[in-house]
Amino acid sequence: MAPSPSTSAADLLAGSPPPPVPRLASTSPVRLSRASQSASLPPSTSKFRYSAPPEDASTTSVQRPKPSPPRSGPVKTSTLLPRPSPRAQEPQQAGVSSYGQSSAWKGKGKEVDSSVAAPAVATVPQKRPFTSTKSTGPQPAESLLRRLGGPSDQKAGLMRDKEEVRQIIYEASKNSKYFIAQQEKDAQLTLRVDALVARLNRLLAERGGNVKAEQARVDEMIAELEKTRVLTETIVVVDADAFYASCHQREDPSLVGTAFAVGGGVLTTASYEARKYGCSSAMAGFVAKKLCPHLKFISLDFSLYSSCSKSIMAILRQYGDISPASLDEAYCSLTDYCRREKVTPAEAAERMRAQVLAETGLSVSAGVSPNAMLSKVAADKNKPNGQCVIDPTPEACMEFAGGLPIRNVPGIGRVSERILQAVGVHTVADVYRLRGELFLIRNEVGLSFLLRAYLGLGRTTISHADRSQRKGISVERTFHSESNIARFYKRLENIAEALAGDCEKSQYSGRTITLKIKTHTYQSISRAKTLGSAIYFSDARTFYTEGKKLLDKEMANRRQMIARGQIPKGGKDFCLRLIGLRLSNLRDDKATKDTGKLDGWAGTRSKSKAATNSQGKSKVKKEESAPPDELAFESGDLDEEHNRSDLFGDEDDHHSLGFDDEDDVKPTLDGDGDELQQLNNFIRSSQGEHPSSDQLWAAVGDDVDLSGMEGFDEDSADEEDDIKPIDTTHKPFWTAGESLNSKKQTGAGPAPMKDRLSFESKRVKEEMDEDADFFIVEDEPVVGPLKCPVCEKSFAGSEVALSAHVASHFDDEEPVKKKVKVGSSSSAKSVKSVKPRSLKDMFARR
DNA sequence: TACATACAC
DNA sequence: GATGGTGTATGTA
C-alpha cells in the first residue's frame, strides 16, 4: 500500500469529483441497487452530505479564502500555524519520511524494522463504496458493513479482499438480532448525521458561504494550542503484537503459523495467519468460522496473559516511567534514558524491543515521538515487530498527523468518523482545510480536540495510574436471552457475589450501585442508585438487594407501560441477554488501612474494608446498610437463606465450558432448587473466560506487588509513590479533558442553545426546509420508485425512511403495524417512526 | 446524581 | 442459531 495522495478528501472536495456528487448526495442504510449509485459515493450513509465548495473556485456564493499558503518544503521550526495541510499537497512521502529519517532521533537504531513492508505513511483507506456484484436484495450500506466489520475493518493488511470479507460477514450476520440492532443504530446515526449536515448548511447559508471570520477564530485557537507544544520529551508506546495469540504460541509452539483465534463467542484476538482470512478481534466466532473454516479456537487464559504482561512491563520499567494502558500496551518515557545512555530514541526503542523479545519471546511494536498521542498512532504503523519514530519538530509532528485518516486519531471511533466524513473530513489535514465550517459546528464535532490532533499534540507526561483514581468496579454477564424472573435473580446473585469478590480483592467500597441490563434487542439500559452521602458498601448482599430493587422497579415500570398501553399487551416477559452491576463513587479502603468485620450478611466476608474503621463506625455502617436489606428481605428469611447459600457457595472449580453449553441448562420451573443450582453452576462456569476484575487495574495497577519480579527495582517503585508527577491526572488517553464531544473549547464558547442540534423531528424538518433552497438538494431523483424489497410497497420518500421500513420487517411482529410514514421529504418523519419501535422492542414477547 | 453514548482494548 | 467484559470520559437533564 504505497502512500498515496489523499484520494478521499481531496477528490471529494476538489470540485472535479465524479459528476454526480451533488452538494448533498443521498445514500441509504439499505442500499438499493440503483444504477446511479456509483463509485463516487462516499461511505457515509447519510442522507445528506455536505460537500464543501472547491477551495479555489468560488463556485458558490462564496469565495473561500485559500486556506493555506502553498506549502513549500518543511515549515520552519518556529513557524506558527496555520500551515498548509500536507494532505492537500503532493504525495508527501518525503515529508513523512522525515520522521526518524534525518534527525538526531534516528541514529542507527532507526531502521524501521518491520517484517511487514509497512508503509511509512498513513494510507487513506479506500473509500470504495460497497458494491455488490450479484446479490439482488437490499444491500447494506457501507457504514453498516463497516459497523459489522468491526474495529479492524480498516486495517486489513495482507488480508484477502476486503469486499469479499465484508460480504461474507454480511451474509453470516444478516438474519441475526444483532444485525437488526446494528441496522437500527446505523439508521439512527444517519438521522443524526443528516441533521448535523443540515444545520451546517443552514449556518453556511446564513453567511453566504463565507466563513472567513470563523477561520480567523480557529486560527486564534490554533495559535493558542501551538503555544502548548512540548517537544522535549521522548515518549514511546509499546504494543505487543497479537498479544493473547502470541502468549499462546509461546506456550504451545505448534500453534505458530496456524490460523487460530483466542476467545469463543466473540474473538478477542486472531493469529496473524487467521487475519489473512479476515478474522479479527471483536468478531463473532461463528462469523470467523465462515471466513476461515479451519479456524481453531483457544480459550482465554488470563493468568497467562497477566504473567506475560508483567514480564514485559518489568522490562519497560528499566527504561523509564511507565504507564500501562492495558495488559499488552504501555507508555514509557525515554527522555532520561536517552540522555543517560546517550542513545537516540530509535536506538532506545530498538533495545527495548529486542530485550522484550529475547527475554519473553514476545514481539512488540513501538512508536516514538514527543508525545503520547503520536506515539500511540506510530506504534501501529509498522506492526508487527517494527517501530516508527517521529522527530521532535513541529513539522514532523504535523506532517505525520496530517496524513492520518481521521479514524486513526485515538478517540475517534466509528460514530465520530461518520460524522466527520459527512462534513468532508477524511484525514486530519482536512480539519484545517475545513476549519471554518467546523467552527460552525464546533460543539458537536469537538473542534479543539480535532485541532490538537491536527497539530500533532498530545500528553507529554507519563505517570502510573494511581489507585485513588479508579472510578468504578463492575461485573456483567451475557447469556442467551430469557425472561424468567427467578433466573434473573439468580444471575444477579452471582454477579453480586463476583462484584463483592472483586471489591474485596482490590479493597474498594463505594456508594453508588448501577444495574445494567441489555434486552434481547441489544438495548442497553442502566439504573443507578446512590445509597447515601456517607454510606459505603462492598458486600454482596447489598449489591444484590439494591440491584434487585432496581431490577424490580424496571419490571414494574414495564407492567405500568403495558397497563397504559404503551407496550403491546401480548408481550410476556422482560427479555434480557445481559445483567451487570457496577459500583462507583469509590472509596479506597486500602488507603485507610482498616480491617473490620462486615456486619452484614452471613458475616462471610471477614475482611471487608468496606465494613469500616472502628467499632464505632462499624455500628454506623450497620445502621446504614440495614435499611436496604430489611426492605429487600422483609418477605422473610427464606430469601436470605437462599441467597446466602447461593452467593457464598463454594463451587470454585469451574472450568470454562464455553457459551454453547448454556443450552444445556434450561430450568423449566422457577424456584426449582436443582435447576437453579445448575444454572448457578453454569454461570460460574462461564466466568473463567474473563479476568476477575479490570485488566488494567488488576494486573498492572499499582496495587500489584511487583517485588521479586524480574527487572523490578524496589527503589523506583517507592519513588513512584512519593514523586508526584506534575500532571497527576492519569488518563487512558492522550488528550486529557477533551474528547470529540467535549464542550471545552479554547477560545470559543459553547454555541448558543438555539443553535444546538436538536433531534426533535420537528426541528429537523424545519432546518431541512429552511436550507432546502440553498445548499440542500433533496434526494436525487430516484430512478424508478423506491420499493420495499420485502413487501413490495412503493415509497415516494427517502431511502432512510425506506430503510427504517425494511428494518421493521425483521421485527418478528407484524411488519408495518407502526408503519413508517413516508412523505416526500421525510427523513424527519422517519424519526418518529423509528423511535417508538425500539422502545417497544425493549420488551419482547418470546 | 442519573442516564446514555462513545471509545479503547 | 449465533456477536464480550471492564473501564473512563462526557453531555444533558
PDB file of C-alpha atoms in Angstrom, chain A residues 438-586:
ATOM      1  CA  LEU A 438     -16.006  23.024  11.569  1.00  0.00           C
ATOM      2  CA  PHE A 439     -16.111  26.106  13.697  1.00  0.00           C
ATOM      3  CA  LEU A 440     -19.766  26.449  12.904  1.00  0.00           C
ATOM      4  CA  ILE A 441     -20.434  23.086  14.391  1.00  0.00           C
ATOM      5  CA  ARG A 442     -17.607  23.121  16.866  1.00  0.00           C
ATOM      6  CA  ASN A 443     -19.551  21.674  19.698  1.00  0.00           C
ATOM      7  CA  GLU A 444     -20.856  18.626  18.038  1.00  0.00           C
ATOM      8  CA  VAL A 445     -17.542  17.987  16.467  1.00  0.00           C
ATOM      9  CA  GLY A 446     -15.158  18.725  19.299  1.00  0.00           C
ATOM     10  CA  LEU A 447     -13.150  21.262  17.417  1.00  0.00           C
ATOM     11  CA  SER A 448     -10.343  21.795  19.857  1.00  0.00           C
ATOM     12  CA  PHE A 449      -9.872  18.087  20.103  1.00  0.00           C
ATOM     13  CA  LEU A 450      -9.516  17.938  16.353  1.00  0.00           C
ATOM     14  CA  LEU A 451      -7.161  20.866  16.293  1.00  0.00           C
ATOM     15  CA  ARG A 452      -4.913  19.184  18.761  1.00  0.00           C
ATOM     16  CA  ALA A 453      -4.827  16.203  16.505  1.00  0.00           C
ATOM     17  CA  TYR A 454      -4.082  18.416  13.547  1.00  0.00           C
ATOM     18  CA  LEU A 455      -1.187  19.992  15.368  1.00  0.00           C
ATOM     19  CA  GLY A 456       0.064  16.628  16.472  1.00  0.00           C
ATOM     20  CA  LEU A 457      -0.207  17.485  20.137  1.00  0.00           C
ATOM     21  CA  GLY A 458      -0.624  15.037  22.935  1.00  0.00           C
ATOM     22  CA  ARG A 459       0.231  14.303  26.500  1.00  0.00           C
ATOM     23  CA  THR A 460       3.874  14.549  27.345  1.00  0.00           C
ATOM     24  CA  THR A 461       3.922  13.290  30.888  1.00  0.00           C
ATOM     25  CA  ILE A 462       3.824   9.691  31.865  1.00  0.00           C
ATOM     26  CA  SER A 463       2.526   8.714  35.226  1.00  0.00           C
ATOM     27  CA  HIS A 464       1.486   5.441  36.594  1.00  0.00           C
ATOM     28  CA  ALA A 465      -2.173   5.046  37.305  1.00  0.00           C
ATOM     29  CA  ASP A 466      -2.962   5.576  40.900  1.00  0.00           C
ATOM     30  CA  ARG A 467      -5.405   3.551  42.930  1.00  0.00           C
ATOM     31  CA  SER A 468      -7.148   6.626  44.097  1.00  0.00           C
ATOM     32  CA  GLN A 469      -8.117   7.453  40.560  1.00  0.00           C
ATOM     33  CA  ARG A 470     -10.143   4.398  39.947  1.00  0.00           C
ATOM     34  CA  LYS A 471     -13.737   5.267  39.253  1.00  0.00           C
ATOM     35  CA  GLY A 472     -15.645   2.060  39.379  1.00  0.00           C
ATOM     36  CA  ILE A 473     -15.723  -1.706  39.501  1.00  0.00           C
ATOM     37  CA  SER A 474     -18.168  -3.733  37.552  1.00  0.00           C
ATOM     38  CA  VAL A 475     -19.254  -7.200  36.615  1.00  0.00           C
ATOM     39  CA  GLU A 476     -21.594  -8.099  33.828  1.00  0.00           C
ATOM     40  CA  ARG A 477     -22.632 -11.296  32.142  1.00  0.00           C
ATOM     41  CA  THR A 478     -24.207 -12.087  28.861  1.00  0.00           C
ATOM     42  CA  PHE A 479     -26.435 -15.080  28.418  1.00  0.00           C
ATOM     43  CA  HIS A 480     -28.947 -16.354  25.951  1.00  0.00           C
ATOM     44  CA  SER A 481     -31.959 -14.133  26.016  1.00  0.00           C
ATOM     45  CA  GLU A 482     -34.502 -15.189  28.545  1.00  0.00           C
ATOM     46  CA  SER A 483     -37.370 -13.798  30.526  1.00  0.00           C
ATOM     47  CA  ASN A 484     -37.574 -15.899  33.604  1.00  0.00           C
ATOM     48  CA  ILE A 485     -37.533 -13.633  36.595  1.00  0.00           C
ATOM     49  CA  ALA A 486     -36.285 -16.197  39.040  1.00  0.00           C
ATOM     50  CA  ARG A 487     -33.323 -16.693  36.833  1.00  0.00           C
ATOM     51  CA  PHE A 488     -32.671 -13.027  36.622  1.00  0.00           C
ATOM     52  CA  TYR A 489     -32.433 -13.006  40.366  1.00  0.00           C
ATOM     53  CA  LYS A 490     -30.169 -15.959  40.317  1.00  0.00           C
ATOM     54  CA  ARG A 491     -27.873 -14.324  37.879  1.00  0.00           C
ATOM     55  CA  LEU A 492     -27.965 -11.151  39.832  1.00  0.00           C
ATOM     56  CA  GLU A 493     -26.860 -13.020  42.908  1.00  0.00           C
ATOM     57  CA  ASN A 494     -23.905 -14.441  41.160  1.00  0.00           C
ATOM     58  CA  ILE A 495     -22.981 -11.118  39.754  1.00  0.00           C
ATOM     59  CA  ALA A 496     -23.318  -9.510  43.160  1.00  0.00           C
ATOM     60  CA  GLU A 497     -21.057 -12.104  44.595  1.00  0.00           C
ATOM     61  CA  ALA A 498     -18.492 -11.689  41.881  1.00  0.00           C
ATOM     62  CA  LEU A 499     -18.534  -7.953  42.332  1.00  0.00           C
ATOM     63  CA  ALA A 500     -18.116  -8.281  46.059  1.00  0.00           C
ATOM     64  CA  GLY A 501     -15.230 -10.607  45.440  1.00  0.00           C
ATOM     65  CA  ASP A 502     -13.553  -8.074  43.221  1.00  0.00           C
ATOM     66  CA  CYS A 503     -14.168  -5.333  45.710  1.00  0.00           C
ATOM     67  CA  GLU A 504     -12.598  -7.326  48.425  1.00  0.00           C
ATOM     68  CA  LYS A 505      -9.645  -8.307  46.356  1.00  0.00           C
ATOM     69  CA  SER A 506      -8.934  -4.795  45.317  1.00  0.00           C
ATOM     70  CA  GLN A 507     -10.177  -3.260  48.506  1.00  0.00           C
ATOM     71  CA  TYR A 508     -12.677  -0.727  47.465  1.00  0.00           C
ATOM     72  CA  SER A 509     -16.139   0.079  48.594  1.00  0.00           C
ATOM     73  CA  GLY A 510     -18.488   2.582  47.097  1.00  0.00           C
ATOM     74  CA  ARG A 511     -21.701   4.492  47.380  1.00  0.00           C
ATOM     75  CA  THR A 512     -23.411   4.091  44.055  1.00  0.00           C
ATOM     76  CA  ILE A 513     -24.702   0.902  42.579  1.00  0.00           C
ATOM     77  CA  THR A 514     -25.746   0.691  38.961  1.00  0.00           C
ATOM     78  CA  LEU A 515     -27.764  -2.055  37.399  1.00  0.00           C
ATOM     79  CA  LYS A 516     -27.174  -2.600  33.745  1.00  0.00           C
ATOM     80  CA  ILE A 517     -29.354  -4.714  31.560  1.00  0.00           C
ATOM     81  CA  LYS A 518     -29.384  -5.361  27.882  1.00  0.00           C
ATOM     82  CA  THR A 519     -32.534  -6.529  26.227  1.00  0.00           C
ATOM     83  CA  HIS A 520     -32.696  -9.205  23.629  1.00  0.00           C
ATOM     84  CA  THR A 521     -32.734  -6.452  21.068  1.00  0.00           C
ATOM     85  CA  TYR A 522     -29.454  -5.093  22.338  1.00  0.00           C
ATOM     86  CA  GLN A 523     -30.854  -2.080  24.021  1.00  0.00           C
ATOM     87  CA  SER A 524     -28.736  -1.131  26.949  1.00  0.00           C
ATOM     88  CA  ILE A 525     -30.373   0.308  29.988  1.00  0.00           C
ATOM     89  CA  SER A 526     -28.802   1.354  33.228  1.00  0.00           C
ATOM     90  CA  ARG A 527     -30.415   2.310  36.505  1.00  0.00           C
ATOM     91  CA  ALA A 528     -28.427   3.682  39.354  1.00  0.00           C
ATOM     92  CA  LYS A 529     -28.864   4.435  42.974  1.00  0.00           C
ATOM     93  CA  THR A 530     -26.699   6.195  45.487  1.00  0.00           C
ATOM     94  CA  LEU A 531     -27.485   4.987  48.930  1.00  0.00           C
ATOM     95  CA  GLY A 532     -26.462   7.987  50.926  1.00  0.00           C
ATOM     96  CA  SER A 533     -23.784  10.534  51.301  1.00  0.00           C
ATOM     97  CA  ALA A 534     -21.848   8.520  53.835  1.00  0.00           C
ATOM     98  CA  ILE A 535     -22.784   5.010  53.066  1.00  0.00           C
ATOM     99  CA  TYR A 536     -20.063   2.936  51.611  1.00  0.00           C
ATOM    100  CA  PHE A 537     -20.584  -0.696  50.908  1.00  0.00           C
ATOM    101  CA  SER A 538     -18.946  -3.549  49.138  1.00  0.00           C
ATOM    102  CA  ASP A 539     -20.830  -6.580  50.264  1.00  0.00           C
ATOM    103  CA  ALA A 540     -22.630  -8.993  48.049  1.00  0.00           C
ATOM    104  CA  ARG A 541     -25.805  -8.707  49.965  1.00  0.00           C
ATOM    105  CA  THR A 542     -26.191  -5.014  49.459  1.00  0.00           C
ATOM    106  CA  PHE A 543     -25.228  -5.369  45.850  1.00  0.00           C
ATOM    107  CA  TYR A 544     -27.878  -7.960  45.399  1.00  0.00           C
ATOM    108  CA  THR A 545     -30.658  -6.283  47.277  1.00  0.00           C
ATOM    109  CA  GLU A 546     -30.079  -2.928  45.689  1.00  0.00           C
ATOM    110  CA  GLY A 547     -29.650  -4.425  42.282  1.00  0.00           C
ATOM    111  CA  LYS A 548     -32.817  -6.377  42.752  1.00  0.00           C
ATOM    112  CA  LYS A 549     -34.724  -3.288  43.699  1.00  0.00           C
ATOM    113  CA  LEU A 550     -33.583  -1.554  40.585  1.00  0.00           C
ATOM    114  CA  LEU A 551     -34.484  -4.538  38.508  1.00  0.00           C
ATOM    115  CA  ASP A 552     -37.858  -4.906  40.142  1.00  0.00           C
ATOM    116  CA  LYS A 553     -38.549  -1.278  39.593  1.00  0.00           C
ATOM    117  CA  GLU A 554     -37.762  -1.627  35.968  1.00  0.00           C
ATOM    118  CA  MET A 555     -40.041  -4.590  35.629  1.00  0.00           C
ATOM    119  CA  ALA A 556     -42.804  -2.797  37.476  1.00  0.00           C
ATOM    120  CA  ASN A 557     -42.321   0.082  35.163  1.00  0.00           C
ATOM    121  CA  ARG A 558     -42.909  -2.199  32.295  1.00  0.00           C
ATOM    122  CA  ARG A 559     -46.094  -3.517  33.781  1.00  0.00           C
ATOM    123  CA  GLN A 560     -47.311   0.002  34.037  1.00  0.00           C
ATOM    124  CA  MET A 561     -46.486   0.687  30.494  1.00  0.00           C
ATOM    125  CA  ILE A 562     -48.454  -2.307  29.485  1.00  0.00           C
ATOM    126  CA  ALA A 563     -51.349  -1.090  31.536  1.00  0.00           C
ATOM    127  CA  ARG A 564     -51.153   2.227  29.816  1.00  0.00           C
ATOM    128  CA  GLY A 565     -50.973   0.558  26.508  1.00  0.00           C
ATOM    129  CA  GLN A 566     -47.527   1.838  25.827  1.00  0.00           C
ATOM    130  CA  ILE A 567     -46.269  -1.622  25.343  1.00  0.00           C
ATOM    131  CA  PRO A 568     -48.115  -4.286  23.480  1.00  0.00           C
ATOM    132  CA  LYS A 569     -50.163  -6.430  25.742  1.00  0.00           C
ATOM    133  CA  GLY A 570     -49.113  -9.581  24.074  1.00  0.00           C
ATOM    134  CA  GLY A 571     -45.670  -9.065  25.432  1.00  0.00           C
ATOM    135  CA  LYS A 572     -44.788 -11.562  28.034  1.00  0.00           C
ATOM    136  CA  ASP A 573     -41.662 -11.062  29.905  1.00  0.00           C
ATOM    137  CA  PHE A 574     -38.945  -8.696  30.105  1.00  0.00           C
ATOM    138  CA  CYS A 575     -36.476 -10.418  27.856  1.00  0.00           C
ATOM    139  CA  LEU A 576     -32.843  -9.905  28.639  1.00  0.00           C
ATOM    140  CA  ARG A 577     -29.474 -11.015  27.399  1.00  0.00           C
ATOM    141  CA  LEU A 578     -27.251  -9.306  29.911  1.00  0.00           C
ATOM    142  CA  ILE A 579     -27.234  -8.250  33.510  1.00  0.00           C
ATOM    143  CA  GLY A 580     -24.500  -6.368  35.235  1.00  0.00           C
ATOM    144  CA  LEU A 581     -23.699  -4.393  38.333  1.00  0.00           C
ATOM    145  CA  ARG A 582     -21.303  -1.581  38.802  1.00  0.00           C
ATOM    146  CA  LEU A 583     -20.069   0.077  41.943  1.00  0.00           C
ATOM    147  CA  SER A 584     -18.919   3.658  41.719  1.00  0.00           C
ATOM    148  CA  ASN A 585     -18.255   6.662  43.870  1.00  0.00           C
ATOM    149  CA  LEU A 586     -15.494   4.582  45.251  1.00  0.00           C
TER     150      LEU A 586
END
